[in-house]
Amino acid sequence: MIKQHFTEQTAIFFSVTKWVFLSSVIGILIGGVISFFLKSIEYAELHRSDLPFHYYYLLPFIFVFTVWLVKTFAPNAEGHGTEKVIEAIHKRDGQIDIAVIPVKLVATVMTIFAGGSVGKEGPGAQIGAGVASFISTTLKFRKEDRKKLVICGISAGFASVFGTPIAGAIFGVEVLIIGVIMYDVLLPSFIAGFAAFTTTQFLGVEYTYYDVRFYQEIALDIPLILQVILAGLFFGIVSDILVTALSKISKFIKNLKMSAYAKAFLGGSILLLLTLYFGEQYLGLGMETIKDALSPTSIVDSDLPWYTFIMKTIYTSITLGVGGSGGIITPVFYVGATSGNLFGHMVGGEHIALFAALGFVSVLSGATNAPIAATIMAVELFGIEIAHYAALSAVISFLLTGHRSVFNSQKLAMSKSGILAVNMGDDIDSSSVELHDKETNKIKSFQERFHAKKEQFYSKKTPNKK
């Protein structure tokens, strides 16, 4: 017994030591690459004003360029990044083409420079996973270790771009399978996330944190709790709208009988025309609009109209649908914060910044199926005071969005309702959702009784004539 105990503890010690070392090294390397990526985006945004015309006039041409770049050098760099990484883990044991790293970096920076409505988190995760895959393949790691290291790369990428090391690390693990967290990857993911985040800070990357100035005035605020429950329902609907719009617009564009380059030019031209009419606030990362929505003194006016989150959804769907390169998470934050700002006004305007913050994390929870990471992110970004409200709103949004996601390669390992049957282990995009046989029989029985009562009622009203 003692020998068995000693053997177990020794094996665990060496395993922990191995992954502490590997995840630390991979986190530092990814932190360096992500720092260059984030600095490149910052440089591109700062030098838009150097152009002799409005930067968004470049949209049609930049989209054509990004389509050509991705098609020519790294087809797996297509889309919003995270989706391809999840697919690589589930279907290719974490193998990612090294060409994805430079292609994704350049294509994303160019898209954001021209005003494409995308984010930086997805490419950050894909770049981080690409670095981890390259190192593990070069050093001839086993498939299991490579897969584990790539998941660490995702967490490191998210943590270093989010600026929230704990939430970023959890998100990288939670986003892979709906309903399951792989505990064997938690330690290396945490370490890789912390190492990457610390490295980016050391290299001068600055992050934005928000003071929503919310403090709990009384221990049990029943009206506010009820409003938060309503908010969770509202954000679940917003998440569903976002996911559905992205899917439907993408399929519509894909089915157009045009070349990829013609679609890219047309999509860029449509965004250009929309911008000339509606303004620039729906272009690019949209960080200023997010700050406005989260401001404790924010009001809905001409700069933040009620339909802001709808317009951002349209801009993002078109950008990604026609071949713009970038992530989906920053637009999700934008949609969440602005819809939360709207909800705050709808319920009286007393806690506008609080509901904007709840929208920020709850739409993330619903659209990506990551309620735990979303709740932790609320604490890291907005403070401990909103933790319990964020948890409540995020979980409700997660459930109400249903079995849908902005990441079609996520695997299903749970049903969000006891009366629904889903195909466990399927990709979320191909899984069917149906009522359990017992529930189906109940509905059929109810329908039969209803029709029988209806027939009985009409037979009494209109007796047979002789």
Tab-separated table of C-alpha atoms in Angstrom:
chain	number	residue	atom	x	y	z
A	1	MET	CA	0.000	0.000	0.000
A	2	ILE	CA	2.817	2.388	0.913
A	3	LYS	CA	4.656	1.490	-2.278
A	4	GLN	CA	1.541	2.188	-4.353
A	5	HIS	CA	1.041	5.530	-2.620
A	6	PHE	CA	4.692	6.502	-3.210
A	7	THR	CA	4.479	5.495	-6.883
A	8	GLU	CA	1.310	7.547	-7.355
A	9	GLN	CA	2.707	10.669	-5.709
A	10	THR	CA	6.008	10.409	-7.601
A	11	ALA	CA	4.232	10.103	-10.957
A	12	ILE	CA	1.998	13.083	-10.164
A	13	PHE	CA	5.004	15.151	-9.028
A	14	PHE	CA	6.862	14.544	-12.286
A	15	SER	CA	3.728	15.232	-14.335
A	16	VAL	CA	3.071	18.534	-12.533
A	17	THR	CA	6.733	19.558	-12.870
A	18	LYS	CA	6.696	18.737	-16.589
A	19	TRP	CA	3.574	20.800	-17.305
A	20	VAL	CA	4.587	23.717	-15.106
A	21	PHE	CA	7.787	23.993	-17.156
A	22	LEU	CA	6.176	23.453	-20.577
A	23	SER	CA	3.224	25.770	-19.995
A	24	SER	CA	5.482	28.497	-18.580
A	25	VAL	CA	7.731	28.411	-21.636
A	26	ILE	CA	4.837	28.306	-24.088
A	27	GLY	CA	3.071	31.137	-22.239
A	28	ILE	CA	6.137	33.388	-22.393
A	29	LEU	CA	6.636	32.719	-26.114
A	30	ILE	CA	2.981	33.338	-26.914
A	31	GLY	CA	3.022	36.488	-24.788
A	32	GLY	CA	5.840	37.821	-26.948
A	33	VAL	CA	4.060	37.047	-30.229
A	34	ILE	CA	0.746	38.445	-28.975
A	35	SER	CA	2.491	41.631	-27.822
A	36	PHE	CA	3.706	42.168	-31.376
A	37	PHE	CA	0.189	41.453	-32.676
A	38	LEU	CA	-1.487	43.913	-30.288
A	39	LYS	CA	1.134	46.592	-30.892
A	40	SER	CA	0.625	46.186	-34.646
A	41	ILE	CA	-3.118	46.754	-34.270
A	42	GLU	CA	-2.489	49.803	-32.091
A	43	TYR	CA	-0.025	51.203	-34.649
A	44	ALA	CA	-2.484	50.587	-37.509
A	45	GLU	CA	-5.316	52.370	-35.703
A	46	LEU	CA	-3.118	55.351	-34.797
A	47	HIS	CA	-1.956	55.872	-38.391
A	48	ARG	CA	-5.335	55.797	-40.093
A	49	SER	CA	-5.311	59.575	-39.989
A	50	ASP	CA	-2.198	59.632	-42.200
A	51	LEU	CA	-4.327	58.659	-45.181
A	52	PRO	CA	-5.450	61.495	-47.499
A	53	PHE	CA	-9.016	60.122	-47.339
A	54	HIS	CA	-11.318	58.346	-44.876
A	55	TYR	CA	-9.797	54.996	-43.931
A	56	TYR	CA	-13.030	53.078	-44.517
A	57	TYR	CA	-12.838	53.845	-48.247
A	58	LEU	CA	-10.289	51.008	-48.275
A	59	LEU	CA	-12.799	48.383	-47.112
A	60	PRO	CA	-13.613	46.824	-50.528
A	61	PHE	CA	-9.940	46.619	-51.493
A	62	ILE	CA	-8.688	45.322	-48.135
A	63	PHE	CA	-11.345	42.591	-48.110
A	64	VAL	CA	-10.204	41.469	-51.551
A	65	PHE	CA	-6.613	41.458	-50.288
A	66	THR	CA	-7.407	39.406	-47.152
A	67	VAL	CA	-9.358	36.853	-49.204
A	68	TRP	CA	-6.406	36.492	-51.581
A	69	LEU	CA	-3.886	36.283	-48.721
A	70	VAL	CA	-5.781	33.575	-46.837
A	71	LYS	CA	-6.688	31.533	-49.929
A	72	THR	CA	-3.134	31.637	-51.229
A	73	PHE	CA	-1.057	30.980	-48.117
A	74	ALA	CA	-3.205	29.579	-45.275
A	75	PRO	CA	-6.808	28.487	-45.967
A	76	ASN	CA	-7.158	27.436	-42.315
A	77	ALA	CA	-6.755	31.096	-41.309
A	78	GLU	CA	-10.209	31.779	-42.735
A	79	GLY	CA	-12.941	33.047	-40.403
A	80	HIS	CA	-12.748	34.353	-36.879
A	81	GLY	CA	-9.909	32.222	-35.508
A	82	THR	CA	-11.306	30.395	-32.515
A	83	GLU	CA	-13.601	28.269	-34.670
A	84	LYS	CA	-10.647	26.827	-36.614
A	85	VAL	CA	-8.687	26.126	-33.431
A	86	ILE	CA	-11.578	24.197	-31.867
A	87	GLU	CA	-11.892	22.234	-35.105
A	88	ALA	CA	-8.147	21.453	-35.092
A	89	ILE	CA	-8.313	20.109	-31.530
A	90	HIS	CA	-11.355	17.912	-32.099
A	91	LYS	CA	-10.514	16.650	-35.591
A	92	ARG	CA	-6.741	16.945	-36.134
A	93	ASP	CA	-5.251	16.342	-32.657
A	94	GLY	CA	-4.210	19.984	-32.425
A	95	GLN	CA	-2.245	20.169	-35.690
A	96	ILE	CA	-2.181	23.724	-37.042
A	97	ASP	CA	-0.276	24.939	-40.076
A	98	ILE	CA	2.522	27.326	-39.042
A	99	ALA	CA	1.577	29.614	-41.962
A	100	VAL	CA	-1.603	30.486	-40.056
A	101	ILE	CA	0.375	32.663	-37.618
A	102	PRO	CA	1.766	35.331	-40.007
A	103	VAL	CA	-1.225	35.177	-42.354
A	104	LYS	CA	-3.779	35.605	-39.564
A	105	LEU	CA	-1.737	38.402	-38.003
A	106	VAL	CA	-1.368	40.411	-41.217
A	107	ALA	CA	-4.934	39.802	-42.423
A	108	THR	CA	-6.454	40.829	-39.077
A	109	VAL	CA	-4.344	43.976	-38.733
A	110	MET	CA	-5.265	45.036	-42.279
A	111	THR	CA	-8.973	44.321	-41.717
A	112	ILE	CA	-9.059	46.380	-38.516
A	113	PHE	CA	-7.028	49.159	-40.153
A	114	ALA	CA	-9.665	49.505	-42.891
A	115	GLY	CA	-12.521	49.420	-40.375
A	116	GLY	CA	-13.717	45.838	-40.673
A	117	SER	CA	-16.001	44.978	-37.766
A	118	VAL	CA	-13.973	42.225	-36.110
A	119	GLY	CA	-12.100	41.533	-32.886
A	120	LYS	CA	-8.614	40.538	-31.828
A	121	GLU	CA	-9.280	37.712	-29.327
A	122	GLY	CA	-10.001	34.969	-31.873
A	123	PRO	CA	-6.848	35.645	-33.899
A	124	GLY	CA	-4.936	35.858	-30.597
A	125	ALA	CA	-6.160	32.386	-29.659
A	126	GLN	CA	-5.367	31.038	-33.130
A	127	ILE	CA	-1.886	32.559	-33.096
A	128	GLY	CA	-1.254	31.166	-29.600
A	129	ALA	CA	-2.489	27.727	-30.607
A	130	GLY	CA	-0.370	27.886	-33.777
A	131	VAL	CA	2.786	28.630	-31.765
A	132	ALA	CA	2.015	25.740	-29.382
A	133	SER	CA	1.302	23.354	-32.269
A	134	PHE	CA	4.529	24.290	-34.057
A	135	ILE	CA	6.661	23.766	-30.964
A	136	SER	CA	5.045	20.452	-30.037
A	137	THR	CA	5.351	19.157	-33.619
A	138	THR	CA	8.964	20.314	-33.919
A	139	LEU	CA	9.868	18.580	-30.648
A	140	LYS	CA	7.884	15.487	-31.729
A	141	PHE	CA	5.494	15.409	-28.784
A	142	ARG	CA	2.889	12.676	-28.529
A	143	LYS	CA	-0.558	13.472	-29.936
A	144	GLU	CA	-2.019	13.718	-26.427
A	145	ASP	CA	0.679	16.149	-25.262
A	146	ARG	CA	0.404	18.229	-28.430
A	147	LYS	CA	-3.340	18.527	-28.001
A	148	LYS	CA	-2.878	19.557	-24.369
A	149	LEU	CA	-0.211	22.113	-25.272
A	150	VAL	CA	-2.406	23.607	-28.013
A	151	ILE	CA	-5.208	24.076	-25.472
A	152	CYS	CA	-2.648	25.897	-23.300
A	153	GLY	CA	-1.893	28.043	-26.347
A	154	ILE	CA	-5.567	28.962	-26.689
A	155	SER	CA	-5.757	29.955	-23.023
A	156	ALA	CA	-2.530	31.948	-23.279
A	157	GLY	CA	-3.828	33.725	-26.378
A	158	PHE	CA	-7.133	34.633	-24.761
A	159	ALA	CA	-5.571	35.666	-21.447
A	160	SER	CA	-3.012	37.951	-23.086
A	161	VAL	CA	-5.566	39.623	-25.375
A	162	PHE	CA	-8.433	39.859	-22.850
A	163	GLY	CA	-6.156	41.206	-20.123
A	164	THR	CA	-7.980	38.842	-17.749
A	165	PRO	CA	-5.634	35.900	-17.044
A	166	ILE	CA	-8.029	33.737	-15.023
A	167	ALA	CA	-11.079	34.230	-17.261
A	168	GLY	CA	-8.934	33.881	-20.379
A	169	ALA	CA	-7.469	30.597	-19.194
A	170	ILE	CA	-10.872	29.216	-18.209
A	171	PHE	CA	-12.419	30.403	-21.485
A	172	GLY	CA	-9.788	28.517	-23.493
A	173	VAL	CA	-10.817	25.279	-21.770
A	174	GLU	CA	-14.562	25.848	-21.365
A	175	VAL	CA	-15.197	26.835	-24.979
A	176	LEU	CA	-14.151	23.449	-26.405
A	177	ILE	CA	-16.992	21.242	-25.136
A	178	ILE	CA	-20.363	22.512	-23.921
A	179	GLY	CA	-20.990	21.084	-20.479
A	180	VAL	CA	-17.510	19.698	-19.799
A	181	ILE	CA	-14.342	21.289	-18.434
A	182	MET	CA	-11.205	19.208	-18.930
A	183	TYR	CA	-9.644	19.359	-15.480
A	184	ASP	CA	-6.410	17.726	-16.620
A	185	VAL	CA	-5.684	20.871	-18.669
A	186	LEU	CA	-6.592	23.427	-15.995
A	187	LEU	CA	-3.175	23.725	-14.334
A	188	PRO	CA	-1.126	24.164	-17.549
A	189	SER	CA	-3.798	26.501	-18.958
A	190	PHE	CA	-3.680	28.713	-15.857
A	191	ILE	CA	0.111	28.822	-15.903
A	192	ALA	CA	0.270	29.523	-19.658
A	193	GLY	CA	-2.334	32.260	-19.250
A	194	PHE	CA	-0.507	33.932	-16.374
A	195	ALA	CA	2.858	33.657	-18.156
A	196	ALA	CA	1.495	35.152	-21.390
A	197	PHE	CA	-0.359	37.956	-19.582
A	198	THR	CA	2.700	38.853	-17.491
A	199	THR	CA	4.907	38.834	-20.589
A	200	THR	CA	2.626	41.201	-22.506
A	201	GLN	CA	2.545	43.568	-19.521
A	202	PHE	CA	6.335	43.460	-19.305
A	203	LEU	CA	6.554	44.308	-23.021
A	204	GLY	CA	4.358	47.357	-22.580
A	205	VAL	CA	0.869	46.221	-23.593
A	206	GLU	CA	-1.804	48.219	-21.756
A	207	TYR	CA	-5.260	46.890	-20.946
A	208	THR	CA	-8.578	48.606	-20.326
A	209	TYR	CA	-10.459	47.960	-17.095
A	210	TYR	CA	-13.785	49.578	-16.280
A	211	ASP	CA	-15.069	51.355	-13.222
A	212	VAL	CA	-18.849	51.033	-13.387
A	213	ARG	CA	-19.122	52.535	-9.876
A	214	PHE	CA	-21.579	49.952	-8.658
A	215	TYR	CA	-21.723	49.305	-4.929
A	216	GLN	CA	-24.273	47.172	-3.109
A	217	GLU	CA	-26.351	49.547	-0.995
A	218	ILE	CA	-28.465	46.933	0.803
A	219	ALA	CA	-27.846	43.248	1.414
A	220	LEU	CA	-30.999	42.003	-0.331
A	221	ASP	CA	-32.237	44.179	-3.179
A	222	ILE	CA	-35.232	42.195	-4.462
A	223	PRO	CA	-36.261	44.655	-7.240
A	224	LEU	CA	-32.705	44.657	-8.597
A	225	ILE	CA	-32.514	40.851	-8.495
A	226	LEU	CA	-35.756	40.629	-10.492
A	227	GLN	CA	-34.384	43.141	-13.004
A	228	VAL	CA	-31.200	41.058	-13.350
A	229	ILE	CA	-33.291	37.953	-14.061
A	230	LEU	CA	-35.161	39.884	-16.764
A	231	ALA	CA	-31.811	41.103	-18.066
A	232	GLY	CA	-30.560	37.526	-18.353
A	233	LEU	CA	-33.628	36.642	-20.434
A	234	PHE	CA	-33.106	39.729	-22.596
A	235	PHE	CA	-29.412	38.954	-23.144
A	236	GLY	CA	-30.275	35.370	-24.059
A	237	ILE	CA	-32.525	36.711	-26.823
A	238	VAL	CA	-29.805	39.151	-27.952
A	239	SER	CA	-27.272	36.285	-28.041
A	240	ASP	CA	-29.658	34.178	-30.108
A	241	ILE	CA	-30.186	37.072	-32.550
A	242	LEU	CA	-26.412	37.528	-32.868
A	243	VAL	CA	-25.689	33.833	-33.461
A	244	THR	CA	-28.577	33.462	-35.913
A	245	ALA	CA	-27.638	36.595	-37.878
A	246	LEU	CA	-24.014	35.485	-38.207
A	247	SER	CA	-25.100	32.058	-39.448
A	248	LYS	CA	-27.846	33.179	-41.827
A	249	ILE	CA	-25.864	36.033	-43.406
A	250	SER	CA	-22.809	33.789	-43.793
A	251	LYS	CA	-24.881	31.105	-45.561
A	252	PHE	CA	-26.574	33.702	-47.769
A	253	ILE	CA	-23.229	35.140	-48.864
A	254	LYS	CA	-21.790	31.656	-49.403
A	255	ASN	CA	-24.682	30.743	-51.712
A	256	LEU	CA	-24.280	33.827	-53.917
A	257	LYS	CA	-23.236	32.857	-57.435
A	258	MET	CA	-20.178	35.109	-57.459
A	259	SER	CA	-16.432	34.686	-57.043
A	260	ALA	CA	-14.963	35.116	-53.573
A	261	TYR	CA	-13.232	38.311	-54.679
A	262	ALA	CA	-16.448	39.807	-56.069
A	263	LYS	CA	-18.218	39.009	-52.800
A	264	ALA	CA	-15.404	40.646	-50.844
A	265	PHE	CA	-15.534	43.816	-52.938
A	266	LEU	CA	-19.327	43.961	-52.807
A	267	GLY	CA	-19.398	43.403	-49.046
A	268	GLY	CA	-16.816	46.120	-48.473
A	269	SER	CA	-18.794	48.497	-50.689
A	270	ILE	CA	-22.003	47.819	-48.732
A	271	LEU	CA	-20.235	48.571	-45.447
A	272	LEU	CA	-18.799	51.731	-46.971
A	273	LEU	CA	-22.260	52.942	-47.979
A	274	LEU	CA	-23.721	52.045	-44.578
A	275	THR	CA	-20.921	53.978	-42.883
A	276	LEU	CA	-21.526	57.066	-44.997
A	277	TYR	CA	-25.144	57.013	-43.794
A	278	PHE	CA	-24.909	55.768	-40.179
A	279	GLY	CA	-21.430	56.930	-39.165
A	280	GLU	CA	-18.158	55.278	-38.105
A	281	GLN	CA	-19.172	53.932	-34.667
A	282	TYR	CA	-19.904	50.419	-36.001
A	283	LEU	CA	-16.496	49.986	-37.643
A	284	GLY	CA	-13.375	48.344	-36.269
A	285	LEU	CA	-13.018	47.166	-32.682
A	286	GLY	CA	-15.457	49.767	-31.363
A	287	MET	CA	-13.701	50.142	-28.012
A	288	GLU	CA	-14.784	53.775	-27.608
A	289	THR	CA	-18.434	52.828	-28.004
A	290	ILE	CA	-17.988	50.054	-25.420
A	291	LYS	CA	-16.490	52.594	-23.004
A	292	ASP	CA	-19.404	54.964	-23.618
A	293	ALA	CA	-21.922	52.192	-22.974
A	294	LEU	CA	-20.187	51.250	-19.704
A	295	SER	CA	-19.831	54.815	-18.473
A	296	PRO	CA	-21.783	55.487	-15.239
A	297	THR	CA	-23.009	58.742	-16.802
A	298	SER	CA	-23.875	57.235	-20.209
A	299	ILE	CA	-27.178	58.162	-21.835
A	300	VAL	CA	-28.864	56.952	-24.991
A	301	ASP	CA	-28.545	59.776	-27.479
A	302	SER	CA	-27.579	60.246	-31.124
A	303	ASP	CA	-24.151	58.725	-30.415
A	304	LEU	CA	-25.605	55.566	-28.864
A	305	PRO	CA	-29.036	54.895	-30.418
A	306	TRP	CA	-31.167	51.978	-29.260
A	307	TYR	CA	-30.403	49.940	-32.400
A	308	THR	CA	-26.612	50.116	-31.929
A	309	PHE	CA	-26.247	46.415	-31.101
A	310	ILE	CA	-28.310	45.462	-34.161
A	311	MET	CA	-26.128	47.534	-36.490
A	312	LYS	CA	-22.952	46.054	-35.005
A	313	THR	CA	-24.352	42.563	-35.598
A	314	ILE	CA	-24.999	43.414	-39.249
A	315	TYR	CA	-21.556	44.991	-39.761
A	316	THR	CA	-19.796	42.019	-38.161
A	317	SER	CA	-21.820	39.438	-40.078
A	318	ILE	CA	-21.003	41.099	-43.397
A	319	THR	CA	-17.322	41.585	-42.542
A	320	LEU	CA	-16.766	37.943	-41.620
A	321	GLY	CA	-19.134	36.623	-44.282
A	322	VAL	CA	-17.288	38.192	-47.214
A	323	GLY	CA	-13.783	37.286	-46.046
A	324	GLY	CA	-12.642	39.922	-43.578
A	325	SER	CA	-10.195	38.481	-41.061
A	326	GLY	CA	-10.560	38.845	-37.307
A	327	GLY	CA	-12.276	37.585	-34.209
A	328	ILE	CA	-15.872	37.568	-33.036
A	329	ILE	CA	-15.407	38.179	-29.292
A	330	THR	CA	-14.869	41.959	-29.361
A	331	PRO	CA	-18.058	42.441	-31.428
A	332	VAL	CA	-19.802	40.205	-28.868
A	333	PHE	CA	-18.585	42.558	-26.108
A	334	TYR	CA	-19.829	45.531	-28.132
A	335	VAL	CA	-23.262	43.970	-28.708
A	336	GLY	CA	-23.509	42.978	-25.048
A	337	ALA	CA	-22.482	46.345	-23.595
A	338	THR	CA	-24.724	48.421	-25.883
A	339	SER	CA	-27.748	46.134	-25.484
A	340	GLY	CA	-27.165	46.245	-21.720
A	341	ASN	CA	-27.061	50.019	-21.837
A	342	LEU	CA	-30.413	49.958	-23.641
A	343	PHE	CA	-31.886	47.545	-21.090
A	344	GLY	CA	-30.698	49.780	-18.252
A	345	HIS	CA	-32.739	52.641	-19.686
A	346	MET	CA	-35.735	50.387	-20.274
A	347	VAL	CA	-35.927	49.477	-16.568
A	348	GLY	CA	-35.644	52.986	-15.234
A	349	GLY	CA	-32.087	54.173	-15.787
A	350	GLU	CA	-30.887	53.730	-12.190
A	351	HIS	CA	-28.144	51.133	-12.908
A	352	ILE	CA	-27.256	51.702	-16.559
A	353	ALA	CA	-23.538	50.923	-16.202
A	354	LEU	CA	-24.307	47.780	-14.193
A	355	PHE	CA	-26.599	46.392	-16.904
A	356	ALA	CA	-24.101	47.347	-19.615
A	357	ALA	CA	-21.469	45.353	-17.697
A	358	LEU	CA	-23.876	42.438	-17.282
A	359	GLY	CA	-24.617	42.552	-21.015
A	360	PHE	CA	-20.880	42.594	-21.755
A	361	VAL	CA	-20.377	39.203	-20.060
A	362	SER	CA	-23.857	37.673	-20.482
A	363	VAL	CA	-23.940	37.909	-24.281
A	364	LEU	CA	-20.439	36.401	-24.240
A	365	SER	CA	-21.819	33.572	-22.085
A	366	GLY	CA	-24.797	32.959	-24.363
A	367	ALA	CA	-23.067	33.309	-27.720
A	368	THR	CA	-20.029	31.170	-26.794
A	369	ASN	CA	-21.514	28.818	-24.153
A	370	ALA	CA	-18.962	29.854	-21.527
A	371	PRO	CA	-20.857	31.008	-18.398
A	372	ILE	CA	-18.050	30.257	-15.916
A	373	ALA	CA	-15.412	32.241	-17.824
A	374	ALA	CA	-17.927	35.067	-18.344
A	375	THR	CA	-18.653	35.286	-14.614
A	376	ILE	CA	-14.963	35.333	-13.700
A	377	MET	CA	-14.350	37.973	-16.362
A	378	ALA	CA	-17.011	40.182	-14.766
A	379	VAL	CA	-15.050	40.097	-11.506
A	380	GLU	CA	-11.702	40.780	-13.212
A	381	LEU	CA	-13.032	43.653	-15.332
A	382	PHE	CA	-15.719	45.262	-13.167
A	383	GLY	CA	-15.070	44.241	-9.562
A	384	ILE	CA	-16.342	41.762	-7.008
A	385	GLU	CA	-19.530	43.737	-6.274
A	386	ILE	CA	-21.287	42.535	-9.422
A	387	ALA	CA	-20.139	38.903	-9.194
A	388	HIS	CA	-23.423	37.346	-8.022
A	389	TYR	CA	-25.509	39.413	-10.462
A	390	ALA	CA	-23.147	38.505	-13.303
A	391	ALA	CA	-23.392	34.801	-12.461
A	392	LEU	CA	-27.190	34.930	-12.448
A	393	SER	CA	-27.483	36.860	-15.713
A	394	ALA	CA	-24.739	34.888	-17.507
A	395	VAL	CA	-26.212	31.467	-16.696
A	396	ILE	CA	-29.742	32.509	-17.721
A	397	SER	CA	-28.381	33.897	-21.009
A	398	PHE	CA	-26.367	30.706	-21.559
A	399	LEU	CA	-29.469	28.547	-21.137
A	400	LEU	CA	-31.865	30.740	-23.111
A	401	THR	CA	-29.591	30.951	-26.162
A	402	GLY	CA	-30.206	27.264	-26.659
A	403	HIS	CA	-27.968	24.760	-28.405
A	404	ARG	CA	-26.380	27.344	-30.678
A	405	SER	CA	-23.028	29.118	-30.755
A	406	VAL	CA	-20.796	31.422	-32.759
A	407	PHE	CA	-18.363	28.464	-32.719
A	408	ASN	CA	-19.903	25.702	-34.844
A	409	SER	CA	-17.219	23.152	-33.956
A	410	GLN	CA	-18.050	23.095	-30.249
A	411	LYS	CA	-18.998	19.628	-29.015
A	412	LEU	CA	-22.247	19.021	-27.134
A	413	ALA	CA	-21.975	17.161	-23.829
A	414	MET	CA	-25.177	18.337	-22.152
A	415	SER	CA	-28.772	19.320	-22.820
A	416	LYS	CA	-29.887	22.738	-21.646
A	417	SER	CA	-33.318	21.395	-20.745
A	418	GLY	CA	-34.458	18.132	-19.214
A	419	ILE	CA	-37.260	17.793	-21.760
A	420	LEU	CA	-34.923	18.110	-24.773
A	421	ALA	CA	-32.838	15.329	-26.303
A	422	VAL	CA	-29.572	16.209	-28.072
A	423	ASN	CA	-26.962	14.062	-29.765
A	424	MET	CA	-24.106	14.061	-27.280
A	425	GLY	CA	-20.651	14.352	-28.822
A	426	ASP	CA	-21.842	15.961	-32.074
A	427	ASP	CA	-20.671	19.317	-33.349
A	428	ILE	CA	-23.157	21.950	-32.284
A	429	ASP	CA	-23.760	22.892	-35.922
A	430	SER	CA	-24.821	19.375	-36.944
A	431	SER	CA	-26.570	18.246	-33.768
A	432	SER	CA	-30.351	17.813	-33.778
A	433	VAL	CA	-32.468	18.928	-30.819
A	434	GLU	CA	-35.787	17.213	-30.197
A	435	LEU	CA	-38.271	16.631	-27.397
A	436	HIS	CA	-37.795	13.443	-25.380
A	437	ASP	CA	-40.233	10.675	-26.399
A	438	LYS	CA	-42.061	11.038	-23.088
A	439	GLU	CA	-42.580	14.758	-23.634
A	440	THR	CA	-43.564	14.211	-27.260
A	441	ASN	CA	-46.224	11.733	-26.155
A	442	LYS	CA	-47.532	14.253	-23.613
A	443	ILE	CA	-47.886	16.900	-26.324
A	444	LYS	CA	-49.567	14.469	-28.719
A	445	SER	CA	-51.966	13.400	-25.963
A	446	PHE	CA	-52.775	17.025	-25.200
A	447	GLN	CA	-53.350	17.772	-28.894
A	448	GLU	CA	-55.637	14.753	-29.258
A	449	ARG	CA	-57.682	15.784	-26.201
A	450	PHE	CA	-57.870	19.356	-27.493
A	451	HIS	CA	-59.132	18.278	-30.922
A	452	ALA	CA	-61.648	15.885	-29.311
A	453	LYS	CA	-63.031	18.693	-27.125
A	454	LYS	CA	-63.175	20.988	-30.147
A	455	GLU	CA	-65.104	18.407	-32.194
A	456	GLN	CA	-67.457	17.840	-29.246
A	457	PHE	CA	-68.067	21.575	-28.903
A	458	TYR	CA	-68.890	22.107	-32.592
A	459	SER	CA	-71.096	19.022	-32.720
A	460	LYS	CA	-73.261	20.518	-29.938
A	461	LYS	CA	-73.390	23.939	-31.638
A	462	THR	CA	-74.472	22.531	-35.044
A	463	PRO	CA	-76.802	19.482	-34.576
A	464	ASN	CA	-77.571	17.317	-37.593
A	465	LYS	CA	-80.646	18.409	-39.607
A	466	LYS	CA	-83.159	15.817	-40.670
